[in-house]
Coordinates of C-alpha atoms in Angstrom, one line a residue:
X1 CA 9.0 -4.3 10.3
X2 CA 5.7 -4.7 12.0
X3 CA 3.4 -2.0 11.6
X4 CA 2.8 0.0 16.1
X5 CA -0.5 1.4 14.5
X6 CA -3.6 -0.7 14.0
X7 CA -5.2 2.3 12.7
X8 CA -2.7 2.5 9.6
X9 CA -2.8 0.4 6.3
X10 CA 0.4 1.7 5.1
X11 CA 3.6 3.2 6.5
X12 CA 5.6 5.2 4.9
X13 CA 8.8 6.3 6.5
X14 CA 11.9 8.1 5.2
X15 CA 11.1 7.3 1.7
X16 CA 13.8 7.8 -0.4
X17 CA 13.3 7.5 -4.3
X18 CA 15.7 8.2 -7.6
X19 CA 16.6 7.5 -11.3
X20 CA 20.7 7.8 -11.9
X21 CA 20.9 11.8 -11.0
X22 CA 17.6 11.9 -10.6
X23 CA 16.1 11.9 -7.1
X24 CA 12.3 12.0 -7.3
X25 CA 11.4 11.5 -3.7
X26 CA 13.4 12.2 -0.7
X27 CA 13.1 11.1 3.4
X28 CA 9.2 10.6 2.0
X29 CA 6.3 10.3 5.2
X30 CA 3.0 9.1 4.5
X31 CA 0.0 7.3 6.9
X32 CA -2.9 6.1 5.0
X33 CA -5.6 5.2 7.6
X34 CA -7.7 2.4 7.6
X35 CA -11.3 3.1 5.6
X36 CA -9.8 6.2 4.2
X37 CA -10.1 7.7 0.6
X38 CA -6.6 8.6 0.3
X39 CA -6.2 11.2 -2.7
X40 CA -2.7 11.1 -3.9
X41 CA -2.1 14.7 -6.4
X42 CA 1.3 16.7 -7.6
X43 CA 3.3 18.3 -10.6
X44 CA 4.7 16.5 -13.1
X45 CA 7.1 14.8 -11.9
X46 CA 7.1 14.5 -8.6
X47 CA 6.5 10.8 -9.0
X48 CA 3.5 10.0 -7.9
X49 CA 3.5 6.3 -9.7
X50 CA 6.5 6.2 -8.3
X51 CA 5.6 6.1 -4.5
X52 CA 2.5 3.6 -5.5
X53 CA 4.5 0.7 -7.2
X54 CA 7.2 1.8 -3.6
X55 CA 4.2 0.8 -1.8
X56 CA 3.1 -2.1 -3.3
X57 CA 6.7 -3.9 -4.0
X58 CA 6.6 -3.1 -7.5
X59 CA 10.3 -0.9 -7.3
X60 CA 12.5 -1.5 -5.1
X61 CA 13.1 2.2 -3.1
X62 CA 16.5 3.4 -3.2
X63 CA 16.2 3.9 0.7
X64 CA 14.0 4.2 3.4
X65 CA 10.5 2.1 4.0
X66 CA 6.4 1.7 2.9
X67 CA 5.0 -1.1 5.0
X68 CA 1.7 -2.7 3.6
X69 CA -0.9 -4.1 6.7
X70 CA 2.6 -4.9 8.8
X71 CA 4.6 -5.7 6.2
X72 CA 7.7 -4.2 4.3
X73 CA 7.5 -4.5 0.9
X74 CA 11.4 -4.0 -0.1
X75 CA 12.2 -6.7 2.9
X76 CA 9.4 -8.8 2.2
X77 CA 9.4 -13.0 1.5
X78 CA 7.9 -14.4 -0.8
X79 CA 5.5 -15.7 1.3
X80 CA 4.7 -12.6 2.9
X81 CA 4.6 -11.0 -0.7
X82 CA 2.2 -13.1 -2.0
X83 CA -0.3 -13.2 1.2
X84 CA -0.4 -9.1 0.6
X85 CA -1.2 -9.7 -2.4
X86 CA -4.0 -11.1 -2.1
X87 CA -5.1 -8.0 0.4
X88 CA -4.5 -6.0 -2.1
X89 CA -6.1 -4.7 -5.1
X90 CA -4.9 -2.7 -8.2
X91 CA -6.0 -0.5 -10.5
X92 CA -3.6 0.9 -13.7
X93 CA -5.0 2.9 -16.0
X94 CA -6.6 2.0 -18.8
X95 CA -7.0 -0.7 -16.9
X96 CA -3.7 -2.8 -17.9
X97 CA -6.1 -5.6 -18.8
X98 CA -4.0 -8.8 -20.9
X99 CA -4.9 -7.9 -24.6
X100 CA -5.0 -11.4 -25.8
X101 CA -7.7 -12.9 -23.5
X102 CA -11.1 -11.8 -22.9
X103 CA -12.5 -9.9 -19.5
X104 CA -13.9 -13.1 -17.7
X105 CA -10.3 -15.1 -18.4
X106 CA -8.8 -11.1 -17.5
X107 CA -10.5 -11.6 -13.7
X108 CA -9.9 -15.3 -13.1
X109 CA -6.1 -14.9 -13.0
X110 CA -6.2 -13.6 -10.3
X111 CA -8.6 -16.5 -8.6
X112 CA -6.4 -19.0 -10.9
X113 CA -3.2 -17.7 -9.0
X114 CA -4.0 -17.5 -5.2
X115 CA -6.8 -20.3 -5.3
X116 CA -8.1 -23.4 -6.8
X117 CA -11.3 -23.4 -8.1
X118 CA -14.3 -25.6 -10.1
X119 CA -14.1 -24.2 -13.6
X120 CA -18.4 -23.3 -12.0
X121 CA -17.2 -21.3 -9.3
X122 CA -14.8 -19.3 -11.1
X123 CA -18.0 -18.5 -14.0
X124 CA -20.0 -17.4 -10.9
X125 CA -16.7 -15.5 -9.6
X126 CA -16.3 -13.3 -12.6
X127 CA -19.9 -13.1 -12.9
X128 CA -20.1 -11.7 -9.7
X129 CA -17.2 -9.0 -10.0
X130 CA -18.9 -7.5 -13.0
X131 CA -21.7 -7.1 -11.5
X132 CA -20.4 -5.0 -8.6
X133 CA -18.4 -2.9 -11.2
X134 CA -22.0 -2.2 -13.0
X135 CA -21.2 -4.7 -16.3
X136 CA -23.2 -7.1 -18.1
X137 CA -22.1 -11.3 -17.7
X138 CA -22.1 -10.5 -21.9
X139 CA -18.8 -8.3 -21.3
X140 CA -16.9 -11.6 -19.8
X141 CA -16.7 -13.3 -23.5
X142 CA -15.5 -9.6 -24.8
X143 CA -12.1 -8.8 -25.4
X144 CA -10.3 -5.4 -24.1
X145 CA -10.7 -4.6 -27.4
X146 CA -14.0 -4.4 -28.2
X147 CA -15.1 -1.8 -25.3
X148 CA -15.1 1.7 -24.6
X149 CA -12.5 3.5 -22.4
X150 CA -14.6 3.1 -19.6
X151 CA -16.3 -0.3 -19.8
X152 CA -12.5 -1.0 -19.7
X153 CA -11.2 0.3 -16.5
X154 CA -14.8 -1.2 -14.7
X155 CA -13.3 -4.4 -16.2
X156 CA -10.2 -3.6 -15.1
X157 CA -12.2 -2.7 -11.7
X158 CA -13.6 -6.1 -11.6
X159 CA -10.6 -8.0 -11.6
X160 CA -8.8 -5.0 -9.6
X161 CA -12.0 -7.1 -6.7
X162 CA -11.3 -10.6 -8.1
X163 CA -9.8 -11.9 -4.7
X164 CA -12.2 -9.1 -2.0
X165 CA -9.0 -6.9 -1.5
X166 CA -9.6 -4.6 1.6
X167 CA -6.8 -2.1 0.0
X168 CA -7.6 -1.2 -3.3
X169 CA -4.8 1.0 -5.3
X170 CA -6.6 3.3 -8.4
X171 CA -3.6 4.9 -11.1
X172 CA -5.5 8.5 -12.2
X173 CA -8.9 6.0 -13.1
X174 CA -10.4 9.0 -14.4
X175 CA -8.2 10.0 -17.0
X176 CA -9.1 10.1 -20.5
X177 CA -12.9 9.8 -19.5
X178 CA -16.1 12.4 -20.1
X179 CA -17.4 14.5 -17.3
X180 CA -20.2 11.9 -16.8
X181 CA -18.5 8.7 -17.1
X182 CA -15.7 10.7 -14.9
X183 CA -18.3 11.4 -12.2
X184 CA -19.8 7.9 -12.4
X185 CA -16.5 6.4 -11.8
X186 CA -15.9 8.2 -8.5
X187 CA -19.2 7.2 -7.6
X188 CA -19.2 3.9 -8.0
X189 CA -15.2 4.0 -5.7
X190 CA -17.6 5.9 -3.4
X191 CA -19.9 2.9 -3.9
X192 CA -17.8 0.1 -3.7
X193 CA -15.0 1.6 -0.6
X194 CA -19.1 1.8 1.4
X195 CA -20.4 -1.9 0.8
X196 CA -16.6 -3.9 1.0
X197 CA -15.4 -1.5 3.6
X198 CA -12.1 -0.5 0.7
X199 CA -9.3 1.9 2.1
X200 CA -8.1 3.3 -1.5
X201 CA -4.7 4.6 -2.3
X202 CA -5.9 7.4 -5.1
X203 CA -3.6 8.8 -7.6
X204 CA -5.2 11.5 -9.5
X205 CA -5.2 14.9 -10.8
X206 CA -8.8 15.2 -11.1
X207 CA -10.0 18.1 -8.8
X208 CA -13.7 16.8 -8.8
X209 CA -12.3 13.2 -8.1
X210 CA -10.4 15.1 -4.9
X211 CA -13.8 16.3 -3.7
X212 CA -16.6 14.2 -5.0
X213 CA -14.7 11.2 -2.9
X214 CA -11.2 12.0 -0.5
X215 CA -11.5 11.8 3.1
X216 CA -8.1 13.1 2.8
X217 CA -4.8 14.6 0.2
X218 CA -1.4 13.8 0.1
X219 CA 0.1 16.9 -2.1
X220 CA 3.3 15.9 -3.1
X221 CA 6.1 18.8 -4.1
X222 CA 9.4 19.6 -2.9
X223 CA 10.6 15.6 -3.1
X224 CA 8.0 15.2 -0.1
X225 CA 4.9 14.6 1.6
X226 CA 4.2 18.7 1.9
X227 CA 0.3 18.6 3.5
X228 CA -1.4 15.5 4.2
X229 CA -5.4 16.6 5.4
X230 CA -9.2 17.0 4.5
X231 CA -10.0 18.8 1.2
X232 CA -10.7 21.9 2.8
X233 CA -7.6 22.8 4.4
X234 CA -5.1 21.7 2.3
X235 CA -6.5 23.8 -0.6
X236 CA -6.1 26.9 1.7
X237 CA -2.3 25.5 2.6
X238 CA 0.2 28.0 1.7
X239 CA 2.6 26.7 -0.6
X240 CA 2.7 27.7 -4.7
X241 CA 1.8 25.0 -6.2
X242 CA -1.0 24.0 -3.7
X243 CA -2.3 27.5 -4.5
X244 CA -2.4 27.5 -8.1
X245 CA -3.2 23.9 -8.5
X246 CA -6.4 24.7 -6.1
X247 CA -7.4 28.6 -6.8
X248 CA -7.5 28.0 -10.6
X249 CA -10.4 28.3 -12.6
X250 CA -10.7 24.7 -12.8
X251 CA -10.8 24.4 -9.0
X252 CA -13.2 26.7 -8.4
X253 CA -15.6 24.7 -11.4
X254 CA -15.0 21.6 -9.2
X255 CA -15.7 23.5 -5.3
X256 CA -19.0 24.9 -6.8
X257 CA -19.7 20.9 -8.1
X258 CA -18.9 19.3 -5.2
X259 CA -20.3 22.6 -2.7
X260 CA -23.7 21.0 -4.9
X261 CA -23.2 17.8 -4.7
X262 CA -22.9 18.4 -1.1
X263 CA -26.6 20.2 -0.9
X264 CA -28.1 17.7 -2.7
X265 CA -27.7 14.9 -0.9
X266 CA -28.3 16.6 2.9
X267 CA -31.9 17.7 1.0
X268 CA -32.3 13.8 0.1
X269 CA -31.2 13.1 3.1

């Protein structure tokens, strides 16, 4: 199935996900626009990560379709899947690095898998990707266990960017980070999105991230996407979970922080 809308880099139609008798998604529809940061939120068990895995082809849904860059991932040939993999970057929680490989070797993995490059060029590309995410060249020689949580996430992001993707998938990227580290990671994602013209699919529970970097928010509830819109509109959507999520004490603090950032940006503009 080929997408008919060039502005939609991802199109999910009628997605049905099920584990045994447990139905996670039913008739779920979602579009992701080219060039946006889409935040995906929902309560525990609503299938945020299942949705991400279904879209990238790591899990075949029980029904429906997930089309990425014009290719239905559940029905893609090996060649089509390989081409899509080269155009997408994926960052799981805590970086998901290979523990037995150094950071540099981790970044080399997708480069070696998809391209035939000299050792010199591989070293240069590793150094470039590390600089992109704010890590020094010395990080290439360290093992994941020798890095802090924030550095592991940045190293994982460097690997996700190894093939210069146009679509970046992030699964809870700020989980486990302190507030300062999380804010710095948000700023990094936003700067990379602008510099590299990325489309970002962001699974998160972090309210600060939603207000800091997301153009739109999709809410998973009742086995579907109940609303997808800009943050200011989603926060006022009439749904019990949405109301509790966006109007509790933590939400008010995140909204105040976002307002302060906007005021600072205007004053420095």
